[in-house]
Coordinates of C-alpha atoms in Angstrom, one line a residue:
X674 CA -24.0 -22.6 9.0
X675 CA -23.7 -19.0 8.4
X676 CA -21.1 -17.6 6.2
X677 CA -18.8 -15.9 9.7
X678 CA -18.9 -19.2 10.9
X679 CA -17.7 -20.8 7.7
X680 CA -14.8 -18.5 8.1
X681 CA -13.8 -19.9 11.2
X682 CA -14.9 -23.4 10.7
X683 CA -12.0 -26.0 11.4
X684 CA -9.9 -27.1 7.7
X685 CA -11.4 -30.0 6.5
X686 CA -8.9 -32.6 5.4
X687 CA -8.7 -33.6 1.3
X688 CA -6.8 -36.2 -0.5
X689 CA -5.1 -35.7 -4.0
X690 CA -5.7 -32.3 -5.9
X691 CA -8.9 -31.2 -5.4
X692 CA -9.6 -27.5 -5.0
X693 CA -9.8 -26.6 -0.8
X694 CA -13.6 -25.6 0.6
X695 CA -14.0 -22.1 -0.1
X696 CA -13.2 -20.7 3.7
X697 CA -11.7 -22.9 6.8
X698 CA -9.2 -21.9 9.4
X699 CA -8.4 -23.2 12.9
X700 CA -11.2 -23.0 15.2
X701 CA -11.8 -19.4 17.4
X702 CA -14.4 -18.5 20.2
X703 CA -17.5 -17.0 19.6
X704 CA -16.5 -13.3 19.9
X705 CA -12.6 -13.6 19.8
X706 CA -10.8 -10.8 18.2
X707 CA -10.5 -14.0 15.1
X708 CA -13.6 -14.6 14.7
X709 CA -14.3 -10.4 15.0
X710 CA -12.1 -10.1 12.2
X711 CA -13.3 -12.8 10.0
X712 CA -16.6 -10.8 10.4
X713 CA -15.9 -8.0 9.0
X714 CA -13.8 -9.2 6.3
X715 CA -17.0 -11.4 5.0
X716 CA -19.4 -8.3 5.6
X717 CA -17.0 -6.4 3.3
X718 CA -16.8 -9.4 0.6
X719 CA -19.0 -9.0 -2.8
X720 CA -18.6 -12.1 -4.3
X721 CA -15.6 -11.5 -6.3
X722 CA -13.0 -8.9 -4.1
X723 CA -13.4 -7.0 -0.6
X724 CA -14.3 -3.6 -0.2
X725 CA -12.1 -1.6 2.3
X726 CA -15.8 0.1 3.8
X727 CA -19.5 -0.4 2.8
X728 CA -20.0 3.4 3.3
X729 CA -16.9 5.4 2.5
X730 CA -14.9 3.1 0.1
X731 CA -17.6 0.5 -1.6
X732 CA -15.2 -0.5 -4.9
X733 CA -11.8 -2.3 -4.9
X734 CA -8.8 -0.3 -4.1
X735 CA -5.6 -1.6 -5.4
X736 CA -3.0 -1.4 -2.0
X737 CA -6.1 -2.4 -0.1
X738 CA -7.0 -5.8 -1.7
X739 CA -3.3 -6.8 -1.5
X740 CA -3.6 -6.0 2.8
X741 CA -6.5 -7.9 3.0
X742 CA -5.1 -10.8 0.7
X743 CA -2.4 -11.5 3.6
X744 CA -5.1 -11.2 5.7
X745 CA -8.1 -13.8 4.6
X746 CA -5.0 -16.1 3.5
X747 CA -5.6 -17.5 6.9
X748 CA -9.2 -18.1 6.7
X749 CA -9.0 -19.3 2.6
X750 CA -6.6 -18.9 0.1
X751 CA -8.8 -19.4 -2.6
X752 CA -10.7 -16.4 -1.7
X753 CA -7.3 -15.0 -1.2
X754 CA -6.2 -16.0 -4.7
X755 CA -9.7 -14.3 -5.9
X756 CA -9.3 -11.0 -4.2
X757 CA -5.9 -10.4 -6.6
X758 CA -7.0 -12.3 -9.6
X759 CA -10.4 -9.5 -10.0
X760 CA -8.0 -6.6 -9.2
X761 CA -4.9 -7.7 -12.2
X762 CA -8.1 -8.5 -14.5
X763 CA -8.2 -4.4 -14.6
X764 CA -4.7 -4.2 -15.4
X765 CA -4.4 -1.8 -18.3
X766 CA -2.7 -2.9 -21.8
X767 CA 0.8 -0.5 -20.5
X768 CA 1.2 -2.7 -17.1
X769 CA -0.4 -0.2 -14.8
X770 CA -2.2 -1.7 -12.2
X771 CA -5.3 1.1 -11.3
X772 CA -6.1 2.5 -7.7
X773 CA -9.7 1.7 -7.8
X774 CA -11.7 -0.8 -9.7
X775 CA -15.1 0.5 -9.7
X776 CA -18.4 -2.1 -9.2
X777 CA -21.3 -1.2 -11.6
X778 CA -23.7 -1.8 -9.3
X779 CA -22.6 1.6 -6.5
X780 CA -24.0 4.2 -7.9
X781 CA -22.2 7.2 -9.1
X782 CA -22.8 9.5 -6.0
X783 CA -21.4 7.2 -3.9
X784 CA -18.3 8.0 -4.2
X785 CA -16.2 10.9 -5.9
X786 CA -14.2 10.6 -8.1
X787 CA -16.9 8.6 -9.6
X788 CA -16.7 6.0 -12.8
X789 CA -17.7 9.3 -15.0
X790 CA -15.1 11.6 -13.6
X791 CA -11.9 9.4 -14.9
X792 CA -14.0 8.2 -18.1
X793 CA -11.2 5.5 -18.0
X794 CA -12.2 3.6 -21.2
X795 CA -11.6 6.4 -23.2
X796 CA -9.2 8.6 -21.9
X797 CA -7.0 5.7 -21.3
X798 CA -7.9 3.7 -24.8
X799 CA -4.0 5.1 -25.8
X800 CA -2.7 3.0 -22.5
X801 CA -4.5 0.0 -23.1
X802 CA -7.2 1.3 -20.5
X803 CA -9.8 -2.2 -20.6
X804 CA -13.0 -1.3 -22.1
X805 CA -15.3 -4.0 -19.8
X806 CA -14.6 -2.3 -16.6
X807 CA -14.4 1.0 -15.7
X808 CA -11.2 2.2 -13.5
X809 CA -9.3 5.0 -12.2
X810 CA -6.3 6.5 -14.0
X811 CA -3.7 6.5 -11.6
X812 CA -1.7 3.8 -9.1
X813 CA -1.4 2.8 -5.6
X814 CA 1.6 1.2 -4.2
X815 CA 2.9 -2.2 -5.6
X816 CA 2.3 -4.4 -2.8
X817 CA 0.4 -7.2 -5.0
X818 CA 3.5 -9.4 -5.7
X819 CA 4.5 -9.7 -2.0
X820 CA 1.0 -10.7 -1.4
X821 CA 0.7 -13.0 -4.0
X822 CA 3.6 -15.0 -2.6
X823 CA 2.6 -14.8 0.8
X824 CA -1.0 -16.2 -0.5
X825 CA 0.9 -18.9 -2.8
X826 CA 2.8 -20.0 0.7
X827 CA -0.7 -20.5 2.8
X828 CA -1.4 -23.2 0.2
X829 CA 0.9 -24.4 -2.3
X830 CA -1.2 -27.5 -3.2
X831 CA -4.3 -25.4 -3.6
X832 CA -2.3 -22.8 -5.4
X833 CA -0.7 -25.1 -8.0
X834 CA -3.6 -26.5 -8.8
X835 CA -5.1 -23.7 -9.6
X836 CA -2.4 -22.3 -11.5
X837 CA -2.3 -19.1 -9.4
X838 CA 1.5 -18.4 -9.8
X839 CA 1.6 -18.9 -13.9
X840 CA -1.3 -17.0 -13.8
X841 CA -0.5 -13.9 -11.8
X842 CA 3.0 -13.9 -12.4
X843 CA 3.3 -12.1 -16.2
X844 CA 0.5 -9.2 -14.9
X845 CA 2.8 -8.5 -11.8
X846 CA 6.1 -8.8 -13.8
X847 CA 4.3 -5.9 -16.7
X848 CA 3.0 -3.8 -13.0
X849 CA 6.9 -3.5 -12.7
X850 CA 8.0 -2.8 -16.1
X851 CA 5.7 0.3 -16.3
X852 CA 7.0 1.2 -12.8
X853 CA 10.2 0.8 -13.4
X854 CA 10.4 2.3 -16.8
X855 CA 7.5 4.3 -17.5
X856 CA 7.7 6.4 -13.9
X857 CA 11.0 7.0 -13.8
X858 CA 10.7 10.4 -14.3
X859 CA 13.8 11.6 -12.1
X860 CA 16.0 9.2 -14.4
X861 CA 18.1 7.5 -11.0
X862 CA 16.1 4.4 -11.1
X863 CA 13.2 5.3 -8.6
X864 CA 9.3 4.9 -9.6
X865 CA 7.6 8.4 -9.0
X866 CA 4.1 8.8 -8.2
X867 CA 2.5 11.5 -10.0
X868 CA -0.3 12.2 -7.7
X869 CA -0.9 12.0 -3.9
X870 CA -3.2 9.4 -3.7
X871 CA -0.9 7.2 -5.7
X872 CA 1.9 6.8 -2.7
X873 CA -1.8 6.1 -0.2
X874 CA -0.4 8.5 2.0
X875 CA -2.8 11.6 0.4
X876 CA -2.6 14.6 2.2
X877 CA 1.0 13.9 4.1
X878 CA 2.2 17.0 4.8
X879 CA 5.5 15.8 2.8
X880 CA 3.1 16.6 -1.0
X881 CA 2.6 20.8 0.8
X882 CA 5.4 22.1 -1.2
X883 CA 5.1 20.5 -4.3
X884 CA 1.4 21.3 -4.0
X885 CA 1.4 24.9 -3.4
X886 CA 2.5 24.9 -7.2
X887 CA -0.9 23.3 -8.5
X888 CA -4.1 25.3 -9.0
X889 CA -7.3 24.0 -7.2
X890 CA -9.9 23.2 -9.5
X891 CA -12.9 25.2 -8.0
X892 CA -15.0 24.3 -5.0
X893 CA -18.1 24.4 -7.1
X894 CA -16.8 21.9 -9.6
X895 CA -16.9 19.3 -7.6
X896 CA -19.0 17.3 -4.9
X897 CA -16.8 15.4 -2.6
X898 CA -19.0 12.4 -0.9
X899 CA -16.2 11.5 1.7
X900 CA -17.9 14.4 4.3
X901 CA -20.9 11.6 4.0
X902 CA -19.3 9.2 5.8
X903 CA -16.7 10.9 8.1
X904 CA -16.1 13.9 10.1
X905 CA -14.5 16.4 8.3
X906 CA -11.7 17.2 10.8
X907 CA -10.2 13.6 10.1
X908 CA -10.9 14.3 6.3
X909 CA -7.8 16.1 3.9
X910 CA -9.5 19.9 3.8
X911 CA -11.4 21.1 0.8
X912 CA -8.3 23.0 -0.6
X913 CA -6.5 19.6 -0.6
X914 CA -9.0 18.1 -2.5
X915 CA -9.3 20.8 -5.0
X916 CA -5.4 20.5 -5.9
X917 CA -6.0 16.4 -5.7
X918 CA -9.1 16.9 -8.3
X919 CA -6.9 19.7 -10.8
X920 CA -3.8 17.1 -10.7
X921 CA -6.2 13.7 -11.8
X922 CA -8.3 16.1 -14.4
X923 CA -5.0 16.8 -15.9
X924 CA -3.2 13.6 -16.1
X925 CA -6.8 12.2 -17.6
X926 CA -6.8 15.1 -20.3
X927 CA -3.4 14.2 -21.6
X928 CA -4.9 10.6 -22.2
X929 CA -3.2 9.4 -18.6
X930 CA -0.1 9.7 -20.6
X931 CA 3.5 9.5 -18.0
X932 CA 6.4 11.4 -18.7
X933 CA 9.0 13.2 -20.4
X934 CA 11.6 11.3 -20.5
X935 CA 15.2 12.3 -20.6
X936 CA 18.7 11.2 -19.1
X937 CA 18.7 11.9 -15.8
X938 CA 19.8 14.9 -14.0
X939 CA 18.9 16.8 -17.4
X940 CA 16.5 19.9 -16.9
X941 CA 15.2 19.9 -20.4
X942 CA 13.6 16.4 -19.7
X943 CA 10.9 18.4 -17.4
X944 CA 9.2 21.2 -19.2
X945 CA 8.6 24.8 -17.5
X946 CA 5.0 23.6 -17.3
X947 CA 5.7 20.4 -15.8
X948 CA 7.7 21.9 -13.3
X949 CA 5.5 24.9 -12.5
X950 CA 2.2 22.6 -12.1
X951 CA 2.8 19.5 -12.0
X952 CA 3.3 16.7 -9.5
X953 CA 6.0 14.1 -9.6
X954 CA 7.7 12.8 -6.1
X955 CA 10.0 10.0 -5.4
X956 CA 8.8 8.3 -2.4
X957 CA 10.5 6.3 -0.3
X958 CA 7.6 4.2 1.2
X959 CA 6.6 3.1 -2.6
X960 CA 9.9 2.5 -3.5
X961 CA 10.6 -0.1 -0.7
X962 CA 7.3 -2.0 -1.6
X963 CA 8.4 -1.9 -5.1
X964 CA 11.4 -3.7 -3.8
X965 CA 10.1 -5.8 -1.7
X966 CA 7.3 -7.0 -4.6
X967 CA 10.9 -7.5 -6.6
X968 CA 12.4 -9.8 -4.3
X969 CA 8.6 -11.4 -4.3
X970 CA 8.3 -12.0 -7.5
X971 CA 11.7 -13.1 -7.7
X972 CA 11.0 -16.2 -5.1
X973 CA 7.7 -16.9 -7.7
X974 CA 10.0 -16.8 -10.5
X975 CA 11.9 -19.5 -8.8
X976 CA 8.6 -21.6 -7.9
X977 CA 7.7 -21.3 -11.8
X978 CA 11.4 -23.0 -12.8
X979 CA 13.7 -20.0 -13.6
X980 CA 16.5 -18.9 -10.8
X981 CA 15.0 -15.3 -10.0
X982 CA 18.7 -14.5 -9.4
X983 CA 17.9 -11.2 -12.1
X984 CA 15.4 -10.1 -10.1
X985 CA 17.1 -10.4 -6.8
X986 CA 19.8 -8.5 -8.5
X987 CA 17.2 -5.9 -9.5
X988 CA 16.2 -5.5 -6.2
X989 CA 19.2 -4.9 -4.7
X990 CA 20.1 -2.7 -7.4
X991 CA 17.0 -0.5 -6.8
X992 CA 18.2 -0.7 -2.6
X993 CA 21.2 1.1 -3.3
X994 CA 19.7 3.4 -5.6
X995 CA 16.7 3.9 -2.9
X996 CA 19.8 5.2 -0.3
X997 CA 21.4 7.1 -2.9
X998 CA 18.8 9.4 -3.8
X999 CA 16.5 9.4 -0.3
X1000 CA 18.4 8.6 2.5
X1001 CA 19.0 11.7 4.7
X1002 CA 21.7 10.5 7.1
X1003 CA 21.2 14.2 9.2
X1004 CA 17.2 13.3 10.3
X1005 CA 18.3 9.3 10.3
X1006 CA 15.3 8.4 7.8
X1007 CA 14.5 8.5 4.0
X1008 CA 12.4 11.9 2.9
X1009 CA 10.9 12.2 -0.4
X1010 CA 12.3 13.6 -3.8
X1011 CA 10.5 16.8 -5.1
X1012 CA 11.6 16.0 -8.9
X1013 CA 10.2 18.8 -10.5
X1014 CA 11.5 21.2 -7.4
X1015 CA 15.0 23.5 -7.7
X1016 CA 18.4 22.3 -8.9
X1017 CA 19.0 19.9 -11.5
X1018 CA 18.3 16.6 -9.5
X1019 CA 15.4 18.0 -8.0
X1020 CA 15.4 18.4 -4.1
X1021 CA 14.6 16.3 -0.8
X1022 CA 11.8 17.5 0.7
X1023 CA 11.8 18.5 4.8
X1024 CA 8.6 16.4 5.6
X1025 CA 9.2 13.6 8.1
X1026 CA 6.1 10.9 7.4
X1027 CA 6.6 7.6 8.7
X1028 CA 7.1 6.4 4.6
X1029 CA 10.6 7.4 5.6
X1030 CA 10.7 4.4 8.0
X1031 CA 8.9 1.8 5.4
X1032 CA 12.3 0.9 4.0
X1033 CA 13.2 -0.9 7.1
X1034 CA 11.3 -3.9 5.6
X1035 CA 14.2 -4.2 2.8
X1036 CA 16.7 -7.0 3.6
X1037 CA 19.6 -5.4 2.2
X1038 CA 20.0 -2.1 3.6
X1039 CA 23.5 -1.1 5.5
X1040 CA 23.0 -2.1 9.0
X1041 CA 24.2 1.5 10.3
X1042 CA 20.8 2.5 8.2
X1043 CA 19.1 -0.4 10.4
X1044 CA 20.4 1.3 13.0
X1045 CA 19.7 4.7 12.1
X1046 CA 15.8 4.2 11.6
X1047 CA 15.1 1.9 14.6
X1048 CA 16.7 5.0 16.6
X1049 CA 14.1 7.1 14.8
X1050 CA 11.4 5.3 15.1
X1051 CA 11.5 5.0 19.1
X1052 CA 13.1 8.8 19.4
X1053 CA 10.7 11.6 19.7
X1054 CA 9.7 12.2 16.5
X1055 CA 7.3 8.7 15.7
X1056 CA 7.8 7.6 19.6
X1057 CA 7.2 3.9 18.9
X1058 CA 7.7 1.7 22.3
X1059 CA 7.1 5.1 24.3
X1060 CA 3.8 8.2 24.1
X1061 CA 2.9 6.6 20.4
X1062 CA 0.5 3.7 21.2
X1063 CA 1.4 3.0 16.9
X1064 CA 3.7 4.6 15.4
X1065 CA 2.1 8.2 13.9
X1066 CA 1.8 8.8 10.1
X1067 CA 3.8 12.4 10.6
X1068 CA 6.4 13.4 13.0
X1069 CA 5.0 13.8 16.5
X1070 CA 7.3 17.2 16.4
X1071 CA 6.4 18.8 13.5
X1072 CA 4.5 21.8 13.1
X1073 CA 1.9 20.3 10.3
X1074 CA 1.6 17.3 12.7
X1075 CA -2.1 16.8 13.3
X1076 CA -3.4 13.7 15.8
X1077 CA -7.0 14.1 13.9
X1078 CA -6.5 14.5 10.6
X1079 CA -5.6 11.3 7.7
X1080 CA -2.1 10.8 7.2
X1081 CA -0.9 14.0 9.5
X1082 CA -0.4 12.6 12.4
X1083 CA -3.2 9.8 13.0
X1084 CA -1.4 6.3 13.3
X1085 CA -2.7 3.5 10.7
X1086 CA -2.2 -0.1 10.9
X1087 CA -1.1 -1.0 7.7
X1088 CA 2.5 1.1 8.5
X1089 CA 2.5 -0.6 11.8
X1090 CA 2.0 -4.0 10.1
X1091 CA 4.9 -3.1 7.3
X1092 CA 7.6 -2.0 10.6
X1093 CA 6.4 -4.6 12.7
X1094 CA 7.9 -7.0 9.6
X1095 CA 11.0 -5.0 9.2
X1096 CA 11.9 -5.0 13.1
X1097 CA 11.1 -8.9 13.3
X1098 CA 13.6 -9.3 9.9
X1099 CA 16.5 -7.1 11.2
X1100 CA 16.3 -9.4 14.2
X1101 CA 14.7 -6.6 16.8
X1102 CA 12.1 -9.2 18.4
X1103 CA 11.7 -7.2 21.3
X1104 CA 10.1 -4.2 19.5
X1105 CA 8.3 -6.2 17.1
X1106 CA 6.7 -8.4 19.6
X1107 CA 5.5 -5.2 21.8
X1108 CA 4.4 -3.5 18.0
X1109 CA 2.4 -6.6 17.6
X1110 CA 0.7 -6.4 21.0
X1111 CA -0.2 -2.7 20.9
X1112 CA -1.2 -3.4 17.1
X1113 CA -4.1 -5.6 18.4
X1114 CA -4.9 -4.1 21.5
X1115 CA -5.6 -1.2 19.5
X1116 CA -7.2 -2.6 16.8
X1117 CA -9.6 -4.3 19.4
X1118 CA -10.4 -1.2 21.5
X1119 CA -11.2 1.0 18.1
X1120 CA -13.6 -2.1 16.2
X1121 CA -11.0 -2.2 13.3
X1122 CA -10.8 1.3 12.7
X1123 CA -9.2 2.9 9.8
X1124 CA -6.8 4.9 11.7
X1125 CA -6.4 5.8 15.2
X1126 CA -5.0 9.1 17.7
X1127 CA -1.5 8.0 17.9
X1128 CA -1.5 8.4 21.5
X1129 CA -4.9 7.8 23.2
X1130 CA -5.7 4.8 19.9
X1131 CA -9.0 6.4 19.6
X1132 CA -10.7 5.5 16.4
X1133 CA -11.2 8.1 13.8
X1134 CA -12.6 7.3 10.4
X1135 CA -14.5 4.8 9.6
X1136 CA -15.0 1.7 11.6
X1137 CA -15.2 -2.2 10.3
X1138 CA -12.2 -1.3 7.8
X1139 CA -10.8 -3.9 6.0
X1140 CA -7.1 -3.9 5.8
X1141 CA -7.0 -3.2 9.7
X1142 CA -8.9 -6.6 10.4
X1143 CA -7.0 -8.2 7.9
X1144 CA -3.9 -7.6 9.4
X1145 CA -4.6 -8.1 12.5
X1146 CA -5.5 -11.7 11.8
X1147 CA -2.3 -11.8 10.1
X1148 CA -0.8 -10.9 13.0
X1149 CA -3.2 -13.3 15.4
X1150 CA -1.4 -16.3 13.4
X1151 CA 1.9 -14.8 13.6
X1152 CA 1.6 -14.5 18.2
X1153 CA 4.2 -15.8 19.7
X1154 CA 2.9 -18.0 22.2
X1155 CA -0.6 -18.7 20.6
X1156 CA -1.4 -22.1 20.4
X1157 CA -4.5 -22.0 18.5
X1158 CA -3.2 -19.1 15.6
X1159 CA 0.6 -19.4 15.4
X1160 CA 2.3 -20.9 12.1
X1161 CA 5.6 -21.5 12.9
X1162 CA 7.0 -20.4 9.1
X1163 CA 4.9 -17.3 8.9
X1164 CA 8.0 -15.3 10.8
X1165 CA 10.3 -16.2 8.9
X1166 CA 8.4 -15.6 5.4
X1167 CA 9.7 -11.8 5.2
X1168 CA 13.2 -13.0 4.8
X1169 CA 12.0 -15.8 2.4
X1170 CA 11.5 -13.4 0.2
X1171 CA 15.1 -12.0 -0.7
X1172 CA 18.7 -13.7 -0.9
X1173 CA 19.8 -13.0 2.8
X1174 CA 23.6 -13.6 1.9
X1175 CA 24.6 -10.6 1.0
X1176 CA 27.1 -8.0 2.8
X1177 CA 24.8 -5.3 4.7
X1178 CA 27.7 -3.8 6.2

């Protein structure tokens, strides 16, 4: 039996506590969009975590592995539990969880910034950077705790007796200290990201502004290996990547140290240098995942034997600081923070991404804000349910919107997957149900592309990527309808995840 049919080979019953087989899931065709999937997740597996692309990503990147954990949760858990368990092993001594975890065997040229660039063993010995593994410096969005509970809930038995949960659980609980107090650089109780590959969303036109006030490293300094693998109107520009390459060779010459640290709204807390050439943005996208993962980790706390009630609390405390500081009730969306831009609190910055919209997955915000960014998100400006076949990574409007190009204007599916949750939780079945369908029509028509034209769902990057067939096989077992994939809790594991009884009004 080869190893794509083991991935869609019928579960195999067990008695008492004995680990599950390695891969089973319910039975698909040869050749259904399942078993499609399942294929490329296994050609992108090494043995110990999934690579988002052979060719243009071929290590382990940190928002990526927790994607594709929800996803191969449905064809095994343990594998599942394995993809997160090799990215927290490279959790750093401060709680950071890094971007990328590098494999020794790629070599160097494969991919830039390379192994040698960060030098993380050294540079980061001060953080607690591990010295057997070689990592990047910097973050990606904290989606891992959501995952791990969604993993935990495909198979408890497997999970407990594994230990999965007491293992994970202190790694993601330090991955939100340093968050929470470590980046909160604009001192209202929001994480910042201090680079733009750390919110995923790299060259958004939201980071233009705060980027204009960073010096390029020069062209010559540096050998960019993306241009390998895709075409270099879908790629950020080489100006971009100049300003992304001065930004990282910074942070890693002050020994990837985060900071100052002051009371908040106080200017002295941000040096003239800081501010003149440095990067620090409150995102709202982040933020929400951060919250989400807080309400996750909460519902783990409470399978481990405390009440999680602190955590829930947390949570909703970091809501109502996430609408305080980044909801713009004018546009009907949140926008970013600029926290090194003018006036004392820093300033909201006039991009319009669709990481404005992410905080529709959060339980607890005011239904008028429900309201506000459904309206949005089918309006003209992200034209979900009308032109948009998935909703566009910038504002269909806006003059830096670019159908082509990464995150400025091309549609990707792990957004779509993250709204397509938050419509289903705030009860907007209609809209999620016809998200889901255009999710995996699309997905299907482009071979699991990384992200599509918004309007014609032609591919552009690179195909087989991971996180788009994981999801979509999340979504398979999620179809209303389907016999073969649907799991009647898996709809209602997004409100699972938070304390539902609390006034949104």
């Amino acid at each position: 039996m080869d190893r794509t049919t083991q991935l869609t080979a019928r579960r195999t019953a067990r008695t008492g506590p004995a680990p599950a087989p390695d891969v089973y899931d319910p039975a698909a065709p040869a050749g259904s969009l399942h078993t499609r999937a399942a294929a490329v997740l296994e050609a992108n597996w090494t043995g110990t975590s999934t690579v988002p692309s052979r060719g243009l990503y071929p290590h382990q990147w940190s928002w990526d592995s927790a994607f594709i954990a929800v996803g191969l949760r449905h064809l095994s858990p343990l594998r599942a539990q394995t993809e997160l368990e090799t990215l927290l092993a490279a959790q750093w001594g401060d709680g950071r969880v890094p971007h990328i975890v590098f494999h020794p065997s790629v070599p160097l040229d494969a991919y830039f910034p390379s192994p040698d660039f960060w030098r993380s063993s050294a540079a980061g010995r001060a953080a607690g950077a591990p010295r057997t593994v070689q990592t990047s410096g910097i973050v990606q969005p904290p989606v891992h705790a959501l995952a791990a509970w969604l993993v935990h809930r495909a198979d408890p038995g497997l999970s407990r007796a594994r230990g999965f949960l007491p293992r994970v659980y202190p790694r993601l609980a330090a991955w939100h200290r340093y968050l929470l107090h470590r980046r909160d650089l604009g001192g209202g109780g929001l994480a910042s990201v201090v680079h733009p590959w750390e919110p995923g969303m790299d060259n958004s036109p939201c980071w233009d502004a705060p980027l204009a006030r960073v010096a390029p490293a020069p062209a010559l300094s540096f050998r960019r290996a993306d241009l390998a693998h895709g075409a270099p109107e879908d790629r950020p520009t080489d100006l971009d990547y100049g300003r992304y390459v001065r930004l990282a060779t910074d942070y890693r010459d002050r020994g990837y140290r985060d900071g100052p640290h002051g009371r908040a709204g106080d200017r002295t807390e941000h040096p003239a240098e800081h501010r003149a050439g440095g990067f620090a943005v409150e995102d709202p996208a982040f933020n929400a995942l951060l919250i989400a993962s807080e309400h996750a980790l909460a519902r783990i706390a409470k399978e481990l034997g405390a009440t999680g009630t602190a955590r829930h609390a947390r949570a909703r405390r970091l809501t109502a600081a996430l609408v305080d500081r980044l909801w713009d009730p004018a546009e009907g969306m949140f926008r970013c923070r600029d926290v090194y831009g003018a006036g004392r609190h820093g300033e909201l910055l006039p991009g319009r991404s669709v990481s404005g919209l992410v905080p529709l997955l959060l339980p607890d915000l005011p239904r008028g804000i429900v309201g506000a960014l459904v309206r949005t998100a089918c309006g003209p400006r992200f034209g979900l349910g009308g032109p948009a076949r998935l909703v566009p990574s910038y504002d269909l409007t806006g003059e830096a919107f670019d159908r082509h190009r990464y995150w400025r204007g091309p549609a990707w599916f792990n957004t779509a997957w993250l709204l397509e949750r938050g419509l289903r939780l705030h009860g907007e079945r209609a809209r999620a149900d016809a998200l889901r369908a255009d999710f995996l029509r699309t997905a299907d028509a482009s071979g699991f592309a990384e992200y599509v034209d918004p309007y014609t769902g032609a591919a552009r990057g690179t195909a087989g990527f991971g996180w788009t067939a994981a999801l979509t096989l999340d979504l398979l077992h999620g179809a209303p309808g389907d016999g073969t994939h649907h799991h009647s809790g898996d709809l209602g594991e997004l409100e699972d995840l938070a304390d539902m009884g609390g006034d949104r009004e």
